[in-house]
PDB file of C-alpha atoms in Angstrom:
ATOM      1  CA  MET Q  27     -55.918  75.762 -27.699  1.00  0.00           C
ATOM      2  CA  LYS Q  28     -55.458  72.322 -29.785  1.00  0.00           C
ATOM      3  CA  GLY Q  29     -52.039  70.388 -30.916  1.00  0.00           C
ATOM      4  CA  PRO Q  30     -49.560  68.722 -29.838  1.00  0.00           C
ATOM      5  CA  LYS Q  31     -48.342  69.882 -26.312  1.00  0.00           C
ATOM      6  CA  SER Q  32     -44.316  69.768 -27.272  1.00  0.00           C
ATOM      7  CA  GLN Q  33     -44.929  72.611 -30.012  1.00  0.00           C
ATOM      8  CA  PRO Q  34     -43.994  75.865 -28.467  1.00  0.00           C
ATOM      9  CA  LEU Q  35     -47.316  78.327 -26.529  1.00  0.00           C
ATOM     10  CA  TYR Q  36     -47.194  81.308 -29.003  1.00  0.00           C
ATOM     11  CA  VAL Q  37     -47.407  78.427 -31.800  1.00  0.00           C
ATOM     12  CA  ARG Q  38     -50.523  76.864 -30.184  1.00  0.00           C
ATOM     13  CA  LEU Q  39     -51.943  79.723 -29.550  1.00  0.00           C
ATOM     14  CA  SER Q  40     -51.098  81.601 -33.445  1.00  0.00           C
ATOM     15  CA  ASP Q  41     -52.911  78.443 -35.183  1.00  0.00           C
ATOM     16  CA  HIS Q  42     -55.836  78.644 -32.951  1.00  0.00           C
ATOM     17  CA  ILE Q  43     -55.933  82.199 -33.855  1.00  0.00           C
ATOM     18  CA  ARG Q  44     -55.729  81.199 -37.916  1.00  0.00           C
ATOM     19  CA  GLU Q  45     -58.481  78.449 -37.194  1.00  0.00           C
ATOM     20  CA  ASN Q  46     -60.921  81.700 -35.708  1.00  0.00           C
ATOM     21  CA  ILE Q  47     -59.566  83.574 -38.951  1.00  0.00           C
ATOM     22  CA  GLU Q  48     -59.880  80.935 -41.390  1.00  0.00           C
ATOM     23  CA  SER Q  49     -62.943  79.743 -40.096  1.00  0.00           C
ATOM     24  CA  GLY Q  50     -64.759  83.416 -39.858  1.00  0.00           C
ATOM     25  CA  ILE Q  51     -65.231  83.930 -36.175  1.00  0.00           C
ATOM     26  CA  TYR Q  52     -62.960  86.773 -36.995  1.00  0.00           C
ATOM     27  CA  GLN Q  53     -63.752  88.968 -39.439  1.00  0.00           C
ATOM     28  CA  VAL Q  54     -61.842  91.098 -42.181  1.00  0.00           C
ATOM     29  CA  GLY Q  55     -60.978  94.088 -40.460  1.00  0.00           C
ATOM     30  CA  GLN Q  56     -62.384  92.855 -37.203  1.00  0.00           C
ATOM     31  CA  GLN Q  57     -59.975  93.859 -34.330  1.00  0.00           C
ATOM     32  CA  ILE Q  58     -58.663  90.416 -32.614  1.00  0.00           C
ATOM     33  CA  PRO Q  59     -59.348  89.832 -28.152  1.00  0.00           C
ATOM     34  CA  THR Q  60     -56.603  92.352 -27.250  1.00  0.00           C
ATOM     35  CA  GLU Q  61     -53.233  91.046 -25.917  1.00  0.00           C
ATOM     36  CA  ASN Q  62     -54.718  91.509 -21.908  1.00  0.00           C
ATOM     37  CA  GLU Q  63     -57.834  89.139 -23.255  1.00  0.00           C
ATOM     38  CA  LEU Q  64     -55.477  86.871 -24.696  1.00  0.00           C
ATOM     39  CA  ILE Q  65     -53.117  86.541 -21.549  1.00  0.00           C
ATOM     40  CA  ASP Q  66     -56.704  86.023 -19.116  1.00  0.00           C
ATOM     41  CA  ARG Q  67     -58.032  83.695 -21.472  1.00  0.00           C
ATOM     42  CA  PHE Q  68     -55.364  81.210 -22.609  1.00  0.00           C
ATOM     43  CA  ASN Q  69     -53.440  81.939 -18.940  1.00  0.00           C
ATOM     44  CA  VAL Q  70     -50.425  82.435 -21.063  1.00  0.00           C
ATOM     45  CA  SER Q  71     -47.656  85.373 -20.653  1.00  0.00           C
ATOM     46  CA  ARG Q  72     -47.371  88.648 -22.558  1.00  0.00           C
ATOM     47  CA  ILE Q  73     -44.385  87.527 -24.261  1.00  0.00           C
ATOM     48  CA  THR Q  74     -46.224  84.739 -25.579  1.00  0.00           C
ATOM     49  CA  VAL Q  75     -49.215  86.688 -26.888  1.00  0.00           C
ATOM     50  CA  ARG Q  76     -46.771  88.902 -28.753  1.00  0.00           C
ATOM     51  CA  LYS Q  77     -45.197  86.112 -30.560  1.00  0.00           C
ATOM     52  CA  ALA Q  78     -48.264  84.641 -31.555  1.00  0.00           C
ATOM     53  CA  ILE Q  79     -49.801  87.970 -32.478  1.00  0.00           C
ATOM     54  CA  GLN Q  80     -45.790  88.194 -34.781  1.00  0.00           C
ATOM     55  CA  SER Q  81     -46.416  84.864 -36.370  1.00  0.00           C
ATOM     56  CA  LEU Q  82     -49.443  85.658 -37.370  1.00  0.00           C
ATOM     57  CA  VAL Q  83     -48.320  88.996 -38.997  1.00  0.00           C
ATOM     58  CA  ASP Q  84     -45.439  87.821 -40.637  1.00  0.00           C
ATOM     59  CA  GLN Q  85     -47.631  85.245 -42.228  1.00  0.00           C
ATOM     60  CA  ARG Q  86     -49.696  88.546 -43.601  1.00  0.00           C
ATOM     61  CA  LEU Q  87     -53.124  87.203 -41.757  1.00  0.00           C
ATOM     62  CA  LEU Q  88     -52.953  90.016 -39.194  1.00  0.00           C
ATOM     63  CA  LYS Q  89     -51.861  93.704 -39.458  1.00  0.00           C
ATOM     64  CA  LYS Q  90     -50.825  96.076 -36.534  1.00  0.00           C
ATOM     65  CA  CYS Q  91     -52.590  99.014 -36.539  1.00  0.00           C
TER      66      CYS Q  91
END
């Protein structure tokens, strides 16, 4: 994950996911990796993943189904 180390982990994770959405890695309607996959891939807590996802939902970049 990129971004200043001074930013909270959930912000850096949400920025990373947003970059993947904007670059076309994740297509409209495509499911992003699961919570567990994100936890394992980025070595972060479930709370961090949930906050990152909620941030993207609040920005209307993701939709929870």
